[in-house]
Amino acid sequence: MSDSIINLDHGDPTAYEEYWRKIGDRCTVTIRGCDLMSYFSDVNNLCWFLEPELAEAIKELHGAVGNAATEDRYIVVGTGSTQLCQAAVHALSLLAGGTEPVSVVAAAPYYSTYVEETTYVRSGMYKWEGDAWRFNKKGPFIELVTSPNNPDGTIRETVVNRPDDDEAKVIHDFAYYWPHYTPITRCQDHDIMLFTFSKITGHAGSRIGWALVKDKEVAKKMVEYIIVNSIGVSKESQVRTAKILKVLKETCASETENFFEYGREMMKNRWEGLREVVKESDFTLPKYPEGYCNFFGKTLESYPAFAWLGTKEETDLVNDLRRQKVMSRAGERCGSDKKHVRVSMLSREDVFNVFLERLANMKLIKSIDL
């Protein structure tokens, strides 16, 4: 690997493989050839393709962690939170009922995929309007709020402040609001909340996400979108997710197998290693305030899933890293500038260590040049 390209552009969460390897067969699911053949999971549920055991596992996990309210909510399952975000934007735009496209915004730096999600199909129902900090257009709009934020790890609230505006809608993306990344300071209670299996446990290949939705009509329109888009969601993936989430919930009470404790310690070590390399250099990293974590019962720091790496120099940082054979996501794709990049902190350990070595080498080269 010493001379190979390492890809830290994508947030491929392979960092947790070792933990699940140690768990062994406790997450194994056996599916016979005659199982899970119907489209339908529960015909009495608004989201009729949601497996009941997954719905129960989701409620139990949120209850154990205390990060989101599930009572009096409709659970909508999707093929990752990407599909759910598209479904939510579609539903809110459809229910707005106007003749002009509904504006969609997010505060920069924002998750770059939001741009692709809202522009790819060239829908006439909604339109990407960019940075929420600069948005002042009248009419219905949807604000996408990611907290902790991807890419910079900050805790976010809405930016477009129109509290009495019935045309203002918000989708909260809580993909990283879990105790191994950030203190759980409160139980979130919003109209639409998105979560993804991949960033909790690392099982990105299962492609499962879920939305907690207050309004029945919004949930119905989201379900309709998913039916047209993919006629439901893989039952095999749902069954596997349910099994793993149940094991995860069980480990919350363990002193030796607590997944969130394991993940937090790993993220802590990685962030400390990165900050040590960046120290006394032209590189920059955000600083995060401490917060009291209700899950762990103590005051803790944040260790985000991505590093928002910057430089004090007037340079194109994504190309500087590429010359060191490190792939990262350009800040410009996130509504920022060339001096910033998003770097995944969730790679395998050997890959992350190579990244630190190459970053340290860049620091050394710059110091010699001076």
Short mmCIF file of C-alpha atoms in Angstrom, two decimals:
data_model
loop_
_atom_site.label_atom_id
_atom_site.label_comp_id
_atom_site.label_asym_id
_atom_site.label_seq_id
_atom_site.Cartn_x
_atom_site.Cartn_y
_atom_site.Cartn_z
CA MET A 1 0.00 0.00 0.00
CA SER A 2 3.01 2.28 0.37
CA ASP A 3 2.72 3.42 -3.25
CA SER A 4 -0.97 2.82 -3.97
CA ILE A 5 -3.78 5.36 -4.30
CA ILE A 6 -5.95 5.62 -1.19
CA ASN A 7 -9.51 6.80 -1.64
CA LEU A 8 -10.85 8.91 1.23
CA ASP A 9 -13.34 10.73 -0.98
CA HIS A 10 -16.18 8.31 -0.25
CA GLY A 11 -17.36 7.64 3.29
CA ASP A 12 -17.00 3.86 2.96
CA PRO A 13 -17.27 2.81 6.66
CA THR A 14 -14.98 -0.23 6.67
CA ALA A 15 -13.40 0.90 9.95
CA TYR A 16 -15.85 -1.24 11.95
CA GLU A 17 -15.08 -4.57 10.28
CA GLU A 18 -12.85 -5.74 13.12
CA TYR A 19 -15.56 -5.19 15.74
CA TRP A 20 -18.15 -7.22 13.85
CA ARG A 21 -15.59 -9.93 13.13
CA LYS A 22 -15.19 -10.36 16.88
CA ILE A 23 -18.96 -10.55 17.36
CA GLY A 24 -18.87 -13.67 15.21
CA ASP A 25 -22.03 -15.59 14.32
CA ARG A 26 -24.38 -13.64 16.59
CA CYS A 27 -25.41 -11.51 13.59
CA THR A 28 -25.76 -14.41 11.18
CA VAL A 29 -29.11 -14.65 9.40
CA THR A 30 -30.31 -17.77 7.60
CA ILE A 31 -32.71 -17.21 4.71
CA ARG A 32 -34.25 -20.23 3.01
CA GLY A 33 -35.16 -20.30 -0.65
CA CYS A 34 -38.89 -20.08 0.19
CA ASP A 35 -38.52 -17.09 2.55
CA LEU A 36 -39.30 -13.41 1.86
CA MET A 37 -40.80 -14.00 -1.58
CA SER A 38 -43.74 -11.56 -1.45
CA TYR A 39 -43.57 -7.83 -2.17
CA PHE A 40 -45.58 -7.27 1.00
CA SER A 41 -44.35 -7.21 4.61
CA ASP A 42 -47.29 -5.80 6.56
CA VAL A 43 -50.41 -4.84 4.57
CA ASN A 44 -51.83 -3.03 7.62
CA ASN A 45 -48.87 -0.65 7.80
CA LEU A 46 -48.77 2.59 5.81
CA CYS A 47 -45.25 1.56 4.74
CA TRP A 48 -46.35 -1.93 3.72
CA PHE A 49 -42.88 -3.06 2.61
CA LEU A 50 -41.32 -2.37 6.05
CA GLU A 51 -40.48 -5.63 7.83
CA PRO A 52 -42.09 -5.59 11.33
CA GLU A 53 -38.94 -6.87 13.01
CA LEU A 54 -36.94 -3.99 11.52
CA ALA A 55 -39.50 -1.45 12.74
CA GLU A 56 -39.24 -2.91 16.23
CA ALA A 57 -35.43 -2.93 16.16
CA ILE A 58 -35.36 0.73 15.07
CA LYS A 59 -37.63 1.78 17.93
CA GLU A 60 -35.65 -0.21 20.47
CA LEU A 61 -32.31 1.22 19.38
CA HIS A 62 -33.50 4.84 19.42
CA GLY A 63 -35.02 4.16 22.83
CA ALA A 64 -31.73 2.79 24.18
CA VAL A 65 -29.62 5.62 22.74
CA GLY A 66 -32.12 8.41 23.35
CA ASN A 67 -31.25 10.33 20.19
CA ALA A 68 -34.66 10.53 18.48
CA ALA A 69 -38.35 10.28 19.34
CA THR A 70 -40.20 7.39 17.67
CA GLU A 71 -43.62 7.66 19.36
CA ASP A 72 -46.46 8.86 17.13
CA ARG A 73 -44.20 8.61 14.07
CA TYR A 74 -44.49 6.77 10.80
CA ILE A 75 -41.38 4.76 9.96
CA VAL A 76 -40.55 4.76 6.26
CA VAL A 77 -37.76 2.41 5.17
CA GLY A 78 -35.65 3.20 2.13
CA THR A 79 -32.66 2.03 0.12
CA GLY A 80 -30.29 4.11 2.22
CA SER A 81 -31.07 7.63 3.39
CA THR A 82 -30.25 8.87 -0.14
CA GLN A 83 -33.51 7.44 -1.49
CA LEU A 84 -35.38 8.73 1.57
CA CYS A 85 -34.08 12.26 1.10
CA GLN A 86 -35.27 12.21 -2.50
CA ALA A 87 -38.63 10.80 -1.37
CA ALA A 88 -39.01 13.51 1.27
CA VAL A 89 -38.14 16.34 -1.15
CA HIS A 90 -40.63 14.88 -3.64
CA ALA A 91 -43.37 14.55 -1.01
CA LEU A 92 -42.97 18.07 0.37
CA SER A 93 -42.81 19.58 -3.11
CA LEU A 94 -45.92 17.70 -4.22
CA LEU A 95 -47.88 18.76 -1.14
CA ALA A 96 -46.81 22.40 -1.60
CA GLY A 97 -49.13 22.44 -4.58
CA GLY A 98 -47.68 25.51 -6.32
CA THR A 99 -47.04 26.17 -9.98
CA GLU A 100 -43.38 27.12 -9.49
CA PRO A 101 -40.60 24.73 -8.40
CA VAL A 102 -40.02 24.54 -4.64
CA SER A 103 -36.59 25.87 -3.65
CA VAL A 104 -34.21 23.43 -1.95
CA VAL A 105 -31.30 24.79 0.11
CA ALA A 106 -28.63 23.71 2.59
CA ALA A 107 -26.13 25.79 4.55
CA ALA A 108 -22.57 25.64 3.18
CA PRO A 109 -20.49 23.67 3.57
CA TYR A 110 -23.14 21.09 2.73
CA TYR A 111 -23.28 17.43 1.80
CA SER A 112 -22.31 17.46 -1.87
CA THR A 113 -24.73 14.68 -2.82
CA TYR A 114 -27.68 16.98 -2.01
CA VAL A 115 -26.85 18.86 -5.20
CA GLU A 116 -26.90 15.67 -7.26
CA GLU A 117 -30.07 14.37 -5.61
CA THR A 118 -32.01 17.53 -6.43
CA THR A 119 -30.69 18.16 -9.95
CA TYR A 120 -30.09 14.74 -11.53
CA VAL A 121 -33.65 14.02 -12.73
CA ARG A 122 -34.27 17.68 -13.66
CA SER A 123 -37.61 17.69 -11.86
CA GLY A 124 -39.96 20.60 -12.45
CA MET A 125 -41.34 20.23 -8.92
CA TYR A 126 -38.26 21.47 -7.06
CA LYS A 127 -35.04 23.32 -7.77
CA TRP A 128 -31.67 23.40 -6.04
CA GLU A 129 -31.01 26.98 -4.88
CA GLY A 130 -27.67 26.41 -3.15
CA ASP A 131 -26.40 27.95 0.07
CA ALA A 132 -29.07 28.54 2.72
CA TRP A 133 -26.98 31.36 4.22
CA ARG A 134 -27.62 33.41 1.06
CA PHE A 135 -31.20 32.36 0.38
CA ASN A 136 -33.80 35.14 0.44
CA LYS A 137 -36.26 34.05 -2.21
CA LYS A 138 -39.97 34.24 -1.44
CA GLY A 139 -42.25 31.24 -1.77
CA PRO A 140 -42.14 27.63 -0.54
CA PHE A 141 -38.75 26.14 0.23
CA ILE A 142 -37.15 23.07 1.78
CA GLU A 143 -34.07 23.37 3.97
CA LEU A 144 -31.84 20.32 4.37
CA VAL A 145 -30.20 20.30 7.81
CA THR A 146 -27.48 17.75 8.50
CA SER A 147 -26.40 17.49 12.13
CA PRO A 148 -23.65 16.70 12.89
CA ASN A 149 -22.90 18.26 9.54
CA ASN A 150 -21.31 16.46 6.63
CA PRO A 151 -18.62 17.60 5.78
CA ASP A 152 -17.45 19.74 8.73
CA GLY A 153 -18.92 17.92 11.76
CA THR A 154 -20.61 20.95 13.31
CA ILE A 155 -23.96 20.77 15.09
CA ARG A 156 -26.53 22.46 12.88
CA GLU A 157 -29.93 24.10 13.22
CA THR A 158 -32.03 25.75 10.52
CA VAL A 159 -30.45 28.82 8.90
CA VAL A 160 -33.39 30.25 6.96
CA ASN A 161 -35.32 31.66 9.89
CA ARG A 162 -39.00 31.88 8.97
CA PRO A 163 -40.70 30.36 12.04
CA ASP A 164 -44.22 31.50 11.14
CA ASP A 165 -43.95 30.66 7.45
CA ASP A 166 -46.16 27.68 6.56
CA GLU A 167 -44.28 27.38 3.27
CA ALA A 168 -40.99 26.65 5.09
CA LYS A 169 -40.23 22.93 5.37
CA VAL A 170 -37.21 21.21 6.92
CA ILE A 171 -35.67 17.76 6.47
CA HIS A 172 -33.30 16.82 9.29
CA ASP A 173 -30.54 14.37 8.35
CA PHE A 174 -29.20 12.73 11.51
CA ALA A 175 -26.94 10.16 9.84
CA TYR A 176 -24.15 10.94 12.33
CA TYR A 177 -26.16 11.74 15.46
CA TRP A 178 -24.90 8.67 17.33
CA PRO A 179 -22.72 8.53 20.47
CA HIS A 180 -19.51 7.30 18.80
CA TYR A 181 -19.42 10.54 16.77
CA THR A 182 -20.96 13.20 18.98
CA PRO A 183 -22.48 13.71 22.46
CA ILE A 184 -26.19 12.88 22.52
CA THR A 185 -27.34 16.10 24.15
CA ARG A 186 -31.08 15.71 23.53
CA CYS A 187 -33.74 13.49 22.02
CA GLN A 188 -34.43 14.99 18.58
CA ASP A 189 -38.07 15.67 17.78
CA HIS A 190 -38.65 17.02 14.26
CA ASP A 191 -41.16 16.55 11.45
CA ILE A 192 -38.87 14.50 9.19
CA MET A 193 -35.73 12.81 10.53
CA LEU A 194 -33.47 10.64 8.37
CA PHE A 195 -31.12 7.89 9.57
CA THR A 196 -28.86 5.45 7.77
CA PHE A 197 -27.71 1.99 8.79
CA SER A 198 -24.36 2.40 7.04
CA LYS A 199 -22.95 5.17 9.22
CA ILE A 200 -24.14 3.66 12.51
CA THR A 201 -22.60 0.21 12.21
CA GLY A 202 -20.58 0.37 8.99
CA HIS A 203 -22.87 -1.95 6.99
CA ALA A 204 -23.09 0.30 3.93
CA GLY A 205 -23.55 -2.62 1.54
CA SER A 206 -26.98 -3.47 2.99
CA ARG A 207 -28.34 -0.12 1.69
CA ILE A 208 -30.89 0.51 4.44
CA GLY A 209 -32.10 3.80 5.85
CA TRP A 210 -35.23 4.96 7.62
CA ALA A 211 -37.22 8.13 8.13
CA LEU A 212 -39.21 9.07 11.23
CA VAL A 213 -42.12 11.15 9.93
CA LYS A 214 -44.80 12.99 11.92
CA ASP A 215 -47.27 13.86 9.18
CA LYS A 216 -49.27 11.01 7.66
CA GLU A 217 -49.69 12.66 4.26
CA VAL A 218 -45.94 13.28 3.96
CA ALA A 219 -45.23 9.67 4.91
CA LYS A 220 -47.79 8.43 2.33
CA LYS A 221 -46.22 10.48 -0.45
CA MET A 222 -42.75 9.24 0.52
CA VAL A 223 -43.99 5.65 0.37
CA GLU A 224 -45.56 6.30 -3.04
CA TYR A 225 -42.25 7.65 -4.32
CA ILE A 226 -40.37 4.54 -3.16
CA ILE A 227 -43.00 2.27 -4.70
CA VAL A 228 -42.56 3.94 -8.10
CA ASN A 229 -38.79 4.16 -7.70
CA SER A 230 -38.00 0.62 -6.52
CA ILE A 231 -41.28 -1.15 -5.57
CA GLY A 232 -40.23 -1.33 -1.94
CA VAL A 233 -36.95 -2.22 -0.26
CA SER A 234 -35.02 -5.49 -0.17
CA LYS A 235 -36.40 -7.80 2.52
CA GLU A 236 -33.09 -9.64 2.82
CA SER A 237 -31.37 -6.36 3.70
CA GLN A 238 -34.11 -5.46 6.16
CA VAL A 239 -33.90 -8.80 7.97
CA ARG A 240 -30.11 -8.55 8.24
CA THR A 241 -30.35 -4.96 9.47
CA ALA A 242 -32.94 -5.91 12.10
CA LYS A 243 -30.69 -8.68 13.41
CA ILE A 244 -27.61 -6.45 13.64
CA LEU A 245 -29.51 -3.56 15.24
CA LYS A 246 -30.85 -5.91 17.90
CA VAL A 247 -27.34 -7.16 18.67
CA LEU A 248 -26.14 -3.55 18.71
CA LYS A 249 -28.85 -2.61 21.19
CA GLU A 250 -27.87 -5.53 23.42
CA THR A 251 -24.25 -4.38 23.48
CA CYS A 252 -25.31 -0.98 24.86
CA ALA A 253 -25.54 -2.58 28.31
CA SER A 254 -22.22 -4.45 27.99
CA GLU A 255 -19.02 -3.32 29.68
CA THR A 256 -16.83 -5.24 27.24
CA GLU A 257 -18.73 -5.27 23.91
CA ASN A 258 -20.41 -1.84 23.79
CA PHE A 259 -20.25 -0.93 20.11
CA PHE A 260 -20.57 2.79 20.72
CA GLU A 261 -17.75 2.67 23.27
CA TYR A 262 -15.59 0.78 20.77
CA GLY A 263 -16.43 3.18 17.95
CA ARG A 264 -15.87 6.26 20.09
CA GLU A 265 -12.43 5.09 21.25
CA MET A 266 -11.42 4.32 17.67
CA MET A 267 -12.60 7.72 16.42
CA LYS A 268 -10.89 9.45 19.35
CA ASN A 269 -7.57 7.80 18.51
CA ARG A 270 -7.87 8.72 14.84
CA TRP A 271 -8.70 12.35 15.54
CA GLU A 272 -5.84 12.65 18.02
CA GLY A 273 -3.46 11.19 15.43
CA LEU A 274 -4.71 13.59 12.76
CA ARG A 275 -4.49 16.64 15.02
CA GLU A 276 -0.94 15.68 15.98
CA VAL A 277 0.10 15.63 12.30
CA VAL A 278 -1.69 18.91 11.56
CA LYS A 279 -0.23 20.67 14.62
CA GLU A 280 2.20 23.52 13.85
CA SER A 281 1.52 23.39 10.12
CA ASP A 282 -0.42 25.31 7.48
CA PHE A 283 -3.22 22.74 7.68
CA THR A 284 -6.38 23.56 9.61
CA LEU A 285 -9.13 21.54 11.30
CA PRO A 286 -12.35 22.68 13.01
CA LYS A 287 -12.55 22.77 16.80
CA TYR A 288 -15.62 21.25 18.41
CA PRO A 289 -17.19 22.22 21.75
CA GLU A 290 -17.68 19.59 24.43
CA GLY A 291 -21.21 18.52 25.38
CA TYR A 292 -22.89 16.40 28.02
CA CYS A 293 -23.78 13.03 26.48
CA ASN A 294 -26.97 11.55 27.88
CA PHE A 295 -26.02 8.11 26.57
CA PHE A 296 -22.60 7.90 28.25
CA GLY A 297 -23.59 10.12 31.19
CA LYS A 298 -20.60 12.45 30.96
CA THR A 299 -19.16 15.42 29.10
CA LEU A 300 -17.45 14.41 25.85
CA GLU A 301 -15.87 15.78 22.69
CA SER A 302 -17.06 15.21 19.13
CA TYR A 303 -15.16 12.94 16.75
CA PRO A 304 -16.88 13.37 13.36
CA ALA A 305 -16.92 10.78 10.60
CA PHE A 306 -15.25 13.24 8.22
CA ALA A 307 -12.39 15.67 8.63
CA TRP A 308 -12.90 19.11 7.10
CA LEU A 309 -9.26 19.68 6.28
CA GLY A 310 -8.16 23.15 5.23
CA THR A 311 -4.98 25.04 4.48
CA LYS A 312 -3.84 28.59 5.15
CA GLU A 313 -2.13 28.71 1.78
CA GLU A 314 -3.70 29.86 -1.47
CA THR A 315 -3.68 26.45 -3.10
CA ASP A 316 -5.92 23.75 -4.53
CA LEU A 317 -5.83 21.27 -1.66
CA VAL A 318 -7.62 18.41 -3.43
CA ASN A 319 -4.91 18.43 -6.13
CA ASP A 320 -2.13 18.74 -3.54
CA LEU A 321 -3.42 15.59 -1.87
CA ARG A 322 -3.90 13.86 -5.21
CA ARG A 323 -0.21 14.34 -5.91
CA GLN A 324 0.40 12.36 -2.72
CA LYS A 325 -2.00 9.68 -4.06
CA VAL A 326 -4.75 10.60 -1.59
CA MET A 327 -8.25 11.05 -3.02
CA SER A 328 -10.50 13.49 -1.13
CA ARG A 329 -13.66 15.47 -1.83
CA ALA A 330 -13.12 19.01 -3.07
CA GLY A 331 -14.50 21.79 -0.90
CA GLU A 332 -16.04 23.40 -3.97
CA ARG A 333 -18.42 20.45 -4.30
CA CYS A 334 -19.65 21.25 -0.78
CA GLY A 335 -20.28 24.91 -1.52
CA SER A 336 -16.91 25.99 -0.11
CA ASP A 337 -13.51 26.72 -1.72
CA LYS A 338 -10.35 25.10 -3.07
CA LYS A 339 -8.59 25.48 0.26
CA HIS A 340 -10.79 22.84 1.89
CA VAL A 341 -11.41 19.12 1.36
CA ARG A 342 -13.52 16.45 3.01
CA VAL A 343 -11.56 13.41 4.16
CA SER A 344 -13.21 10.21 5.39
CA MET A 345 -12.19 9.08 8.87
CA LEU A 346 -13.90 5.69 8.41
CA SER A 347 -11.42 3.71 6.30
CA ARG A 348 -9.62 0.57 7.42
CA GLU A 349 -6.84 1.17 9.92
CA ASP A 350 -3.98 0.52 7.50
CA VAL A 351 -5.42 2.97 4.97
CA PHE A 352 -5.88 5.66 7.61
CA ASN A 353 -2.29 5.24 8.81
CA VAL A 354 -0.98 5.65 5.26
CA PHE A 355 -3.01 8.85 4.99
CA LEU A 356 -1.39 10.22 8.15
CA GLU A 357 2.05 9.33 6.81
CA ARG A 358 1.43 11.11 3.50
CA LEU A 359 -0.04 14.16 5.22
CA ALA A 360 3.01 14.32 7.48
CA ASN A 361 5.20 14.09 4.39
CA MET A 362 3.35 17.05 2.83
CA LYS A 363 3.92 18.99 6.05
CA LEU A 364 7.65 18.14 5.95
CA ILE A 365 7.99 19.17 2.29
CA LYS A 366 6.29 22.51 2.98
CA SER A 367 8.60 23.18 5.96
CA ILE A 368 11.70 22.43 3.85
CA ASP A 369 10.44 24.77 1.10
CA LEU A 370 10.20 27.55 3.68
#
